[in-house]
Amino acid sequence: MGPCVTNWYFTNWSNTCSAQCGPGVQKREVVCLTRGGVREGGGGGDCVGDKPAEMKACNKGPCVASTMWYSSPWTQCNVQCGNGTQRRDIICVQKTGNDFTVVPATECAHLDKPAAVQECEMGECEPQWFTTEWSACSRSCGKGLQMREVRCLTPDKKHSHDCDLRPKPEQEQICNTIPCSPQVSDENCRDKRHNCVMVVQARLCVYSYYKSACCASCTQSAQRAKRH
């Protein structure tokens, strides 16, 4: 049958230029075929003639600057449940070829501006725990107790029994666990009043009356001050 001739085969040029304006390129695929198959590595060694070009220049004319609104992604909904809102940034940009530049919003005034806020829905709200502030400590020293009220309320603030019990806030806690009568080396130096913790906190130990009435607490406070 004679020798098998290998030839270059190629597709049509791509319909689009790689640049929307200004200089760019168009591409096509080129292969060397022999005996019905594609030559390894693109072939070309046995093909007749030079390999046809795979790219050629194209130009869609000078780039003209255009302005447009740019919208950032929406933020998360501002509520964990129920109806809320979410926002996004809207800025005016100028596009020249593939380059973007932020310009004053007045440059886009002739265009319809996208919405910067929209409503969002996060599903029905469940009842949740509410608490009051902690009460004053029942004792100024020695181990007291603080209390607070804990209530399960619906989204419209009505009492409910449907709250999850596992994360229920504590209703009481221990407070003022410091000893009421601090231990000092002088056995005659002791606290004669029950509110010596408050005396120390109010810095009344500088007065001889309180220094004597709360000798142990004032002495221990002075010792701590020297250490620090």
PDB file of C-alpha atoms in Angstrom:
ATOM      1  CA  MET A   1       0.000   0.000   0.000  1.00  0.00           C
ATOM      2  CA  GLY A   2       3.004   2.314   0.083  1.00  0.00           C
ATOM      3  CA  PRO A   3       4.353   4.350   3.029  1.00  0.00           C
ATOM      4  CA  CYS A   4       1.905   5.826   5.579  1.00  0.00           C
ATOM      5  CA  VAL A   5       1.912   9.616   5.443  1.00  0.00           C
ATOM      6  CA  THR A   6       1.563  11.538   8.676  1.00  0.00           C
ATOM      7  CA  ASN A   7      -0.214  14.875   8.676  1.00  0.00           C
ATOM      8  CA  TRP A   8      -0.973  17.773  11.007  1.00  0.00           C
ATOM      9  CA  TYR A   9      -4.566  18.029  12.183  1.00  0.00           C
ATOM     10  CA  PHE A  10      -5.980  21.038  13.974  1.00  0.00           C
ATOM     11  CA  THR A  11      -9.258  22.401  15.337  1.00  0.00           C
ATOM     12  CA  ASN A  12     -10.859  25.714  14.487  1.00  0.00           C
ATOM     13  CA  TRP A  13      -9.602  28.799  16.280  1.00  0.00           C
ATOM     14  CA  SER A  14     -11.359  29.544  19.564  1.00  0.00           C
ATOM     15  CA  ASN A  15     -14.308  31.893  19.152  1.00  0.00           C
ATOM     16  CA  THR A  16     -13.178  34.259  21.910  1.00  0.00           C
ATOM     17  CA  CYS A  17     -10.067  36.353  22.408  1.00  0.00           C
ATOM     18  CA  SER A  18      -8.254  35.893  25.722  1.00  0.00           C
ATOM     19  CA  ALA A  19      -8.687  39.627  26.471  1.00  0.00           C
ATOM     20  CA  GLN A  20     -12.003  41.461  26.477  1.00  0.00           C
ATOM     21  CA  CYS A  21     -10.237  44.455  24.990  1.00  0.00           C
ATOM     22  CA  GLY A  22      -6.748  45.262  23.792  1.00  0.00           C
ATOM     23  CA  PRO A  23      -4.255  42.609  22.647  1.00  0.00           C
ATOM     24  CA  GLY A  24      -4.915  38.934  23.370  1.00  0.00           C
ATOM     25  CA  VAL A  25      -4.580  35.508  21.786  1.00  0.00           C
ATOM     26  CA  GLN A  26      -6.799  32.873  20.185  1.00  0.00           C
ATOM     27  CA  LYS A  27      -5.926  29.182  20.543  1.00  0.00           C
ATOM     28  CA  ARG A  28      -6.494  25.902  18.739  1.00  0.00           C
ATOM     29  CA  GLU A  29      -5.342  22.320  19.210  1.00  0.00           C
ATOM     30  CA  VAL A  30      -2.766  20.830  16.814  1.00  0.00           C
ATOM     31  CA  VAL A  31      -1.850  17.119  16.668  1.00  0.00           C
ATOM     32  CA  CYS A  32       0.214  14.873  14.415  1.00  0.00           C
ATOM     33  CA  LEU A  33      -1.708  11.763  13.309  1.00  0.00           C
ATOM     34  CA  THR A  34      -0.309   8.589  11.736  1.00  0.00           C
ATOM     35  CA  ARG A  35      -1.982   5.244  11.044  1.00  0.00           C
ATOM     36  CA  GLY A  36      -5.093   6.542  12.757  1.00  0.00           C
ATOM     37  CA  GLY A  37      -3.399   7.345  16.065  1.00  0.00           C
ATOM     38  CA  VAL A  38      -1.914  10.348  17.864  1.00  0.00           C
ATOM     39  CA  ARG A  39       1.876  10.516  18.033  1.00  0.00           C
ATOM     40  CA  GLU A  40       3.299  10.537  21.580  1.00  0.00           C
ATOM     41  CA  GLY A  41       4.446  13.895  22.933  1.00  0.00           C
ATOM     42  CA  GLY A  42       2.516  15.802  20.312  1.00  0.00           C
ATOM     43  CA  GLY A  43       4.522  14.138  17.563  1.00  0.00           C
ATOM     44  CA  GLY A  44       5.861  16.222  14.765  1.00  0.00           C
ATOM     45  CA  GLY A  45       9.011  14.274  14.006  1.00  0.00           C
ATOM     46  CA  ASP A  46       7.424  12.308  11.175  1.00  0.00           C
ATOM     47  CA  CYS A  47       4.789  14.824  10.127  1.00  0.00           C
ATOM     48  CA  VAL A  48       4.937  16.497   6.767  1.00  0.00           C
ATOM     49  CA  GLY A  49       5.839  20.160   6.929  1.00  0.00           C
ATOM     50  CA  ASP A  50       6.221  22.530   9.879  1.00  0.00           C
ATOM     51  CA  LYS A  51       3.806  22.348  12.792  1.00  0.00           C
ATOM     52  CA  PRO A  52       0.957  24.853  12.339  1.00  0.00           C
ATOM     53  CA  ALA A  53       0.689  27.637  14.942  1.00  0.00           C
ATOM     54  CA  GLU A  54      -1.343  26.866  18.066  1.00  0.00           C
ATOM     55  CA  MET A  55      -1.894  30.549  18.937  1.00  0.00           C
ATOM     56  CA  LYS A  56      -2.462  33.762  17.021  1.00  0.00           C
ATOM     57  CA  ALA A  57      -2.806  37.370  18.066  1.00  0.00           C
ATOM     58  CA  CYS A  58      -6.188  39.045  18.362  1.00  0.00           C
ATOM     59  CA  ASN A  59      -7.263  42.530  19.394  1.00  0.00           C
ATOM     60  CA  LYS A  60     -10.747  43.631  20.365  1.00  0.00           C
ATOM     61  CA  GLY A  61      -9.914  47.317  20.203  1.00  0.00           C
ATOM     62  CA  PRO A  62      -8.832  49.845  22.854  1.00  0.00           C
ATOM     63  CA  CYS A  63     -10.018  49.291  26.417  1.00  0.00           C
ATOM     64  CA  VAL A  64     -12.740  51.722  27.494  1.00  0.00           C
ATOM     65  CA  ALA A  65     -13.202  52.320  31.242  1.00  0.00           C
ATOM     66  CA  SER A  66     -16.636  51.435  32.615  1.00  0.00           C
ATOM     67  CA  THR A  67     -18.107  51.875  36.085  1.00  0.00           C
ATOM     68  CA  MET A  68     -20.228  49.373  37.982  1.00  0.00           C
ATOM     69  CA  TRP A  69     -21.460  48.560  41.478  1.00  0.00           C
ATOM     70  CA  TYR A  70     -19.530  45.810  43.280  1.00  0.00           C
ATOM     71  CA  SER A  71     -21.303  43.810  46.009  1.00  0.00           C
ATOM     72  CA  SER A  72     -19.437  41.920  48.738  1.00  0.00           C
ATOM     73  CA  PRO A  73     -20.830  38.607  50.076  1.00  0.00           C
ATOM     74  CA  TRP A  74     -23.717  38.829  52.559  1.00  0.00           C
ATOM     75  CA  THR A  75     -22.800  38.795  56.251  1.00  0.00           C
ATOM     76  CA  GLN A  76     -24.292  36.195  58.578  1.00  0.00           C
ATOM     77  CA  CYS A  77     -27.808  36.815  59.844  1.00  0.00           C
ATOM     78  CA  ASN A  78     -27.722  39.089  62.907  1.00  0.00           C
ATOM     79  CA  VAL A  79     -29.936  36.720  64.941  1.00  0.00           C
ATOM     80  CA  GLN A  80     -29.534  33.067  65.874  1.00  0.00           C
ATOM     81  CA  CYS A  81     -33.228  32.377  65.443  1.00  0.00           C
ATOM     82  CA  GLY A  82     -36.351  34.115  64.165  1.00  0.00           C
ATOM     83  CA  ASN A  83     -36.303  36.951  61.629  1.00  0.00           C
ATOM     84  CA  GLY A  84     -33.269  39.210  61.265  1.00  0.00           C
ATOM     85  CA  THR A  85     -31.234  41.092  58.704  1.00  0.00           C
ATOM     86  CA  GLN A  86     -27.929  40.639  56.927  1.00  0.00           C
ATOM     87  CA  ARG A  87     -25.758  43.236  55.226  1.00  0.00           C
ATOM     88  CA  ARG A  88     -23.165  43.576  52.491  1.00  0.00           C
ATOM     89  CA  ASP A  89     -20.850  46.339  51.281  1.00  0.00           C
ATOM     90  CA  ILE A  90     -21.682  48.097  48.022  1.00  0.00           C
ATOM     91  CA  ILE A  91     -18.868  50.058  46.346  1.00  0.00           C
ATOM     92  CA  CYS A  92     -18.467  51.743  42.980  1.00  0.00           C
ATOM     93  CA  VAL A  93     -15.581  50.428  40.873  1.00  0.00           C
ATOM     94  CA  GLN A  94     -14.092  51.358  37.524  1.00  0.00           C
ATOM     95  CA  LYS A  95     -13.125  48.492  35.227  1.00  0.00           C
ATOM     96  CA  THR A  96     -10.447  48.931  32.590  1.00  0.00           C
ATOM     97  CA  GLY A  97      -9.657  45.654  30.866  1.00  0.00           C
ATOM     98  CA  ASN A  98      -9.007  43.229  33.741  1.00  0.00           C
ATOM     99  CA  ASP A  99      -8.111  45.962  36.257  1.00  0.00           C
ATOM    100  CA  PHE A 100     -10.530  47.307  38.886  1.00  0.00           C
ATOM    101  CA  THR A 101     -10.242  50.616  40.777  1.00  0.00           C
ATOM    102  CA  VAL A 102     -12.487  51.909  43.571  1.00  0.00           C
ATOM    103  CA  VAL A 103     -14.010  55.276  42.637  1.00  0.00           C
ATOM    104  CA  PRO A 104     -16.464  57.644  44.406  1.00  0.00           C
ATOM    105  CA  ALA A 105     -20.073  56.437  44.544  1.00  0.00           C
ATOM    106  CA  THR A 106     -21.136  59.436  42.472  1.00  0.00           C
ATOM    107  CA  GLU A 107     -19.502  57.750  39.448  1.00  0.00           C
ATOM    108  CA  CYS A 108     -22.154  55.004  39.653  1.00  0.00           C
ATOM    109  CA  ALA A 109     -25.079  57.313  40.431  1.00  0.00           C
ATOM    110  CA  HIS A 110     -26.627  56.620  37.016  1.00  0.00           C
ATOM    111  CA  LEU A 111     -26.795  52.865  37.769  1.00  0.00           C
ATOM    112  CA  ASP A 112     -29.305  50.989  39.898  1.00  0.00           C
ATOM    113  CA  LYS A 113     -27.625  50.396  43.270  1.00  0.00           C
ATOM    114  CA  PRO A 114     -28.005  46.848  44.695  1.00  0.00           C
ATOM    115  CA  ALA A 115     -29.619  46.468  48.125  1.00  0.00           C
ATOM    116  CA  ALA A 116     -27.194  46.630  51.051  1.00  0.00           C
ATOM    117  CA  VAL A 117     -29.617  45.042  53.556  1.00  0.00           C
ATOM    118  CA  GLN A 118     -31.978  42.106  53.260  1.00  0.00           C
ATOM    119  CA  GLU A 119     -34.149  40.078  55.603  1.00  0.00           C
ATOM    120  CA  CYS A 120     -33.108  36.594  56.728  1.00  0.00           C
ATOM    121  CA  GLU A 121     -34.920  33.845  58.610  1.00  0.00           C
ATOM    122  CA  MET A 122     -33.157  31.466  60.987  1.00  0.00           C
ATOM    123  CA  GLY A 123     -36.031  29.262  62.045  1.00  0.00           C
ATOM    124  CA  GLU A 124     -38.287  29.266  65.102  1.00  0.00           C
ATOM    125  CA  CYS A 125     -36.764  30.425  68.395  1.00  0.00           C
ATOM    126  CA  GLU A 126     -36.669  27.966  71.293  1.00  0.00           C
ATOM    127  CA  PRO A 127     -37.260  28.828  74.975  1.00  0.00           C
ATOM    128  CA  GLN A 128     -34.071  29.805  76.825  1.00  0.00           C
ATOM    129  CA  TRP A 129     -32.784  30.350  80.351  1.00  0.00           C
ATOM    130  CA  PHE A 130     -32.831  33.802  81.997  1.00  0.00           C
ATOM    131  CA  THR A 131     -31.210  34.675  85.343  1.00  0.00           C
ATOM    132  CA  THR A 132     -31.176  37.578  87.816  1.00  0.00           C
ATOM    133  CA  GLU A 133     -28.013  39.063  89.341  1.00  0.00           C
ATOM    134  CA  TRP A 134     -26.399  37.177  92.229  1.00  0.00           C
ATOM    135  CA  SER A 135     -27.618  38.231  95.677  1.00  0.00           C
ATOM    136  CA  ALA A 136     -25.222  39.614  98.283  1.00  0.00           C
ATOM    137  CA  CYS A 137     -23.175  36.981 100.080  1.00  0.00           C
ATOM    138  CA  SER A 138     -24.937  35.639 103.157  1.00  0.00           C
ATOM    139  CA  ARG A 139     -21.734  35.974 105.196  1.00  0.00           C
ATOM    140  CA  SER A 140     -18.797  38.366 105.046  1.00  0.00           C
ATOM    141  CA  CYS A 141     -16.372  35.558 105.823  1.00  0.00           C
ATOM    142  CA  GLY A 142     -16.160  31.895 106.571  1.00  0.00           C
ATOM    143  CA  LYS A 143     -18.200  30.453 103.651  1.00  0.00           C
ATOM    144  CA  GLY A 144     -21.379  32.188 102.628  1.00  0.00           C
ATOM    145  CA  LEU A 145     -23.966  31.586  99.953  1.00  0.00           C
ATOM    146  CA  GLN A 146     -25.231  33.628  97.009  1.00  0.00           C
ATOM    147  CA  MET A 147     -28.595  33.035  95.337  1.00  0.00           C
ATOM    148  CA  ARG A 148     -30.236  34.058  92.081  1.00  0.00           C
ATOM    149  CA  GLU A 149     -33.494  33.377  90.250  1.00  0.00           C
ATOM    150  CA  VAL A 150     -33.476  31.185  87.136  1.00  0.00           C
ATOM    151  CA  ARG A 151     -36.435  31.124  84.737  1.00  0.00           C
ATOM    152  CA  CYS A 152     -37.189  29.401  81.430  1.00  0.00           C
ATOM    153  CA  LEU A 153     -38.898  31.867  79.070  1.00  0.00           C
ATOM    154  CA  THR A 154     -40.335  31.605  75.564  1.00  0.00           C
ATOM    155  CA  PRO A 155     -39.381  34.145  72.842  1.00  0.00           C
ATOM    156  CA  ASP A 156     -42.397  36.253  73.888  1.00  0.00           C
ATOM    157  CA  LYS A 157     -41.165  36.094  77.530  1.00  0.00           C
ATOM    158  CA  LYS A 158     -43.726  33.677  78.920  1.00  0.00           C
ATOM    159  CA  HIS A 159     -42.870  30.950  81.426  1.00  0.00           C
ATOM    160  CA  SER A 160     -42.096  27.585  79.895  1.00  0.00           C
ATOM    161  CA  HIS A 161     -40.986  24.115  80.956  1.00  0.00           C
ATOM    162  CA  ASP A 162     -39.360  23.221  77.625  1.00  0.00           C
ATOM    163  CA  CYS A 163     -35.793  24.488  78.221  1.00  0.00           C
ATOM    164  CA  ASP A 164     -32.953  21.994  78.012  1.00  0.00           C
ATOM    165  CA  LEU A 165     -32.013  21.077  81.595  1.00  0.00           C
ATOM    166  CA  ARG A 166     -28.366  20.287  80.808  1.00  0.00           C
ATOM    167  CA  PRO A 167     -27.209  23.910  80.381  1.00  0.00           C
ATOM    168  CA  LYS A 168     -29.473  25.224  83.171  1.00  0.00           C
ATOM    169  CA  PRO A 169     -27.596  27.967  85.097  1.00  0.00           C
ATOM    170  CA  GLU A 170     -26.776  27.370  88.767  1.00  0.00           C
ATOM    171  CA  GLN A 171     -29.121  28.969  91.300  1.00  0.00           C
ATOM    172  CA  GLU A 172     -26.626  29.196  94.178  1.00  0.00           C
ATOM    173  CA  GLN A 173     -22.887  29.433  94.697  1.00  0.00           C
ATOM    174  CA  ILE A 174     -20.467  29.572  97.618  1.00  0.00           C
ATOM    175  CA  CYS A 175     -18.839  32.930  98.406  1.00  0.00           C
ATOM    176  CA  ASN A 176     -16.452  34.574 100.926  1.00  0.00           C
ATOM    177  CA  THR A 177     -14.564  31.411 101.809  1.00  0.00           C
ATOM    178  CA  ILE A 178     -11.782  33.338 103.590  1.00  0.00           C
ATOM    179  CA  PRO A 179     -11.421  32.580 107.352  1.00  0.00           C
ATOM    180  CA  CYS A 180     -13.289  34.913 109.669  1.00  0.00           C
ATOM    181  CA  SER A 181     -10.438  35.031 112.202  1.00  0.00           C
ATOM    182  CA  PRO A 182      -7.051  35.100 110.488  1.00  0.00           C
ATOM    183  CA  GLN A 183      -4.295  33.238 112.322  1.00  0.00           C
ATOM    184  CA  VAL A 184      -1.482  35.483 113.613  1.00  0.00           C
ATOM    185  CA  SER A 185       1.420  34.774 115.925  1.00  0.00           C
ATOM    186  CA  ASP A 186       0.101  37.011 118.739  1.00  0.00           C
ATOM    187  CA  GLU A 187      -2.614  35.091 120.617  1.00  0.00           C
ATOM    188  CA  ASN A 188      -4.004  38.332 122.053  1.00  0.00           C
ATOM    189  CA  CYS A 189      -4.423  39.758 118.536  1.00  0.00           C
ATOM    190  CA  ARG A 190      -7.857  38.632 117.355  1.00  0.00           C
ATOM    191  CA  ASP A 191     -10.925  39.993 115.635  1.00  0.00           C
ATOM    192  CA  LYS A 192     -13.604  41.288 117.995  1.00  0.00           C
ATOM    193  CA  ARG A 193     -16.103  42.249 115.274  1.00  0.00           C
ATOM    194  CA  HIS A 194     -17.865  40.140 112.648  1.00  0.00           C
ATOM    195  CA  ASN A 195     -17.339  42.581 109.757  1.00  0.00           C
ATOM    196  CA  CYS A 196     -13.535  42.798 109.830  1.00  0.00           C
ATOM    197  CA  VAL A 197     -13.331  41.776 106.180  1.00  0.00           C
ATOM    198  CA  MET A 198     -15.199  44.952 105.279  1.00  0.00           C
ATOM    199  CA  VAL A 199     -12.930  46.976 107.571  1.00  0.00           C
ATOM    200  CA  VAL A 200      -9.866  45.747 105.682  1.00  0.00           C
ATOM    201  CA  GLN A 201     -11.483  46.340 102.303  1.00  0.00           C
ATOM    202  CA  ALA A 202     -12.429  49.898 103.329  1.00  0.00           C
ATOM    203  CA  ARG A 203      -8.814  50.490 104.482  1.00  0.00           C
ATOM    204  CA  LEU A 204      -9.893  51.476 107.983  1.00  0.00           C
ATOM    205  CA  CYS A 205      -6.994  49.674 109.671  1.00  0.00           C
ATOM    206  CA  VAL A 206      -5.105  52.962 109.798  1.00  0.00           C
ATOM    207  CA  TYR A 207      -7.399  54.044 112.639  1.00  0.00           C
ATOM    208  CA  SER A 208      -6.466  52.732 116.074  1.00  0.00           C
ATOM    209  CA  TYR A 209     -10.043  51.745 116.960  1.00  0.00           C
ATOM    210  CA  TYR A 210     -10.455  49.464 113.929  1.00  0.00           C
ATOM    211  CA  LYS A 211      -6.866  48.235 114.202  1.00  0.00           C
ATOM    212  CA  SER A 212      -7.638  47.035 117.722  1.00  0.00           C
ATOM    213  CA  ALA A 213     -11.150  45.726 117.016  1.00  0.00           C
ATOM    214  CA  CYS A 214      -9.945  43.808 113.918  1.00  0.00           C
ATOM    215  CA  CYS A 215      -6.383  43.122 115.015  1.00  0.00           C
ATOM    216  CA  ALA A 216      -6.014  39.728 113.257  1.00  0.00           C
ATOM    217  CA  SER A 217      -7.447  40.884 109.914  1.00  0.00           C
ATOM    218  CA  CYS A 218      -5.521  44.176 109.931  1.00  0.00           C
ATOM    219  CA  THR A 219      -2.266  42.427 110.873  1.00  0.00           C
ATOM    220  CA  GLN A 220      -2.677  39.810 108.141  1.00  0.00           C
ATOM    221  CA  SER A 221      -3.509  42.530 105.595  1.00  0.00           C
ATOM    222  CA  ALA A 222      -0.368  44.447 106.549  1.00  0.00           C
ATOM    223  CA  GLN A 223       1.730  41.280 106.209  1.00  0.00           C
ATOM    224  CA  ARG A 224       0.322  40.632 102.726  1.00  0.00           C
ATOM    225  CA  ALA A 225       1.078  44.218 101.718  1.00  0.00           C
ATOM    226  CA  LYS A 226       4.726  43.814 102.765  1.00  0.00           C
ATOM    227  CA  ARG A 227       5.090  40.598 100.743  1.00  0.00           C
ATOM    228  CA  HIS A 228       3.786  42.305  97.608  1.00  0.00           C
TER     229      HIS A 228
END
